[in-house]
Amino acid sequence: TFVVTENCIRCKYTDCVEVCPVDCFYEGPNFLVIHPDECIDCALCEPECPAEAIYSEDELPDDQKDFTELNAELSEVWPNISEKKDPLPEAEQWDGSADKRQYLER
Ligand code: SF4
Ligand code: F3S
């Protein structure tokens, strides 16, 4: 499965949802997640993310491994998103900023 990681927080560009053939993205207030049981590993979303926040589970950086569980958990409760929308207003400013976990809204 593919996993959305920390750098999506407070950016939420949503380019990823547009290419997903199985519509397995779920949307929270300032972050998106992938449903691990629905993702078919097509890899189409990974290069689409301007924040480079999407990784194959096998290639997750060590400091992002907790996002596997977070994607599984939050994709069960958040609503589905299948169409691109505007990024969050300060997306460019937050892109690449460290320690964004603390800002994750549920
Ligand atoms: Fe969707 Fe493919 Fe990305 Fe999985 S890898 S979330 S199926 S676009
Ligand atoms: Fe997030 Fe990147 Fe998608 S910032 S919403 S994973 S395009």
XYZ file of C-alpha atoms and ligand atoms in Angstrom:
121
model
C 0.000 0.000 0.000
C 0.949 3.645 -0.311
C 1.038 5.978 2.670
C 0.529 9.729 3.069
C 3.167 11.180 5.400
C 3.879 14.247 7.516
C 4.578 16.800 4.813
C 0.939 16.704 3.655
C -0.127 18.287 6.949
C -1.202 21.923 6.492
C -0.609 21.679 2.718
C -3.218 19.227 1.398
C -2.599 19.950 -2.259
C -5.028 17.156 -3.303
C -3.364 16.529 -6.686
C -3.088 12.932 -5.502
C -6.810 12.210 -5.400
C -7.305 13.070 -9.022
C -5.199 10.211 -10.327
C -6.265 7.428 -7.973
C -8.136 4.787 -10.011
C -9.896 3.354 -6.966
C -10.666 6.611 -5.098
C -9.113 5.447 -1.847
C -8.191 8.843 -0.362
C -9.943 10.120 2.768
C -9.937 13.713 3.922
C -9.445 15.339 7.288
C -9.264 19.056 8.117
C -5.604 19.494 7.139
C -4.336 16.083 5.997
C -5.292 13.234 3.695
C -4.859 9.496 4.154
C -4.956 6.387 1.965
C -7.090 3.395 2.910
C -4.600 0.505 3.031
C -7.164 -2.168 2.115
C -8.383 -0.243 -0.922
C -5.072 0.931 -2.412
C -4.051 -1.273 -5.366
C -0.397 -0.150 -5.364
C -0.582 1.461 -8.768
C 1.919 4.171 -7.682
C 0.221 6.847 -9.792
C -0.271 9.225 -6.861
C 3.312 9.290 -5.640
C 4.778 11.611 -8.334
C 1.694 13.841 -8.313
C 2.172 15.202 -4.798
C 3.908 18.618 -4.925
C 4.934 18.104 -1.291
C 6.414 14.640 -1.992
C 4.415 13.301 0.933
C 3.402 9.943 -0.566
C 5.550 6.823 -0.231
C 5.211 3.156 -0.837
C 4.968 1.485 2.556
C 8.199 -0.393 1.743
C 10.080 2.844 1.149
C 8.891 4.903 4.086
C 11.669 6.901 5.752
C 12.345 5.664 9.301
C 10.882 8.788 10.892
C 7.623 8.396 8.959
C 6.825 4.783 9.761
C 4.119 5.728 12.276
C 2.074 7.105 9.383
C 1.208 3.578 8.251
C -0.956 3.135 11.332
C -2.311 6.681 11.113
C -3.472 6.167 7.511
C -5.193 2.921 8.489
C -6.892 4.478 11.492
C -8.060 7.767 9.984
C -9.230 6.278 6.666
C -11.880 4.430 8.675
C -13.373 7.638 10.052
C -12.760 10.427 7.546
C -14.933 10.978 4.416
C -13.812 9.969 0.953
C -12.364 12.592 -1.398
C -12.137 11.969 -5.142
C -11.913 15.441 -6.651
C -9.118 17.944 -6.445
C -9.776 21.157 -4.549
C -7.694 24.219 -3.711
C -4.725 23.571 -1.385
C -4.856 24.997 2.119
C -4.194 28.772 2.010
C -0.715 28.584 3.530
C 0.343 25.395 1.751
C 3.455 26.877 0.165
C 4.636 28.280 3.457
C 4.222 24.946 5.269
C 5.649 22.737 2.533
C 8.882 21.241 3.860
C 8.501 22.585 7.361
C 9.692 20.216 10.119
C 7.665 18.729 12.958
C 4.213 19.146 11.487
C 2.719 16.185 13.355
C 1.731 18.524 16.165
C -0.629 20.377 13.828
C -2.567 17.340 12.644
C -6.268 17.967 13.170
C -8.634 15.033 13.493
Fe -4.577 5.235 -5.296
Fe -2.667 4.043 -6.705
Fe -2.028 5.898 -4.914
Fe -2.916 3.538 -4.098
S -0.991 3.905 -5.201
S -3.568 5.524 -3.342
S -4.387 3.019 -5.711
S -3.204 6.209 -6.790
Fe -1.324 15.771 0.614
Fe 0.262 15.662 -1.424
Fe -2.127 14.744 -1.672
S 0.110 17.329 0.022
S -3.295 16.033 -0.322
S -0.582 13.951 -0.330
S -1.035 15.891 -3.183
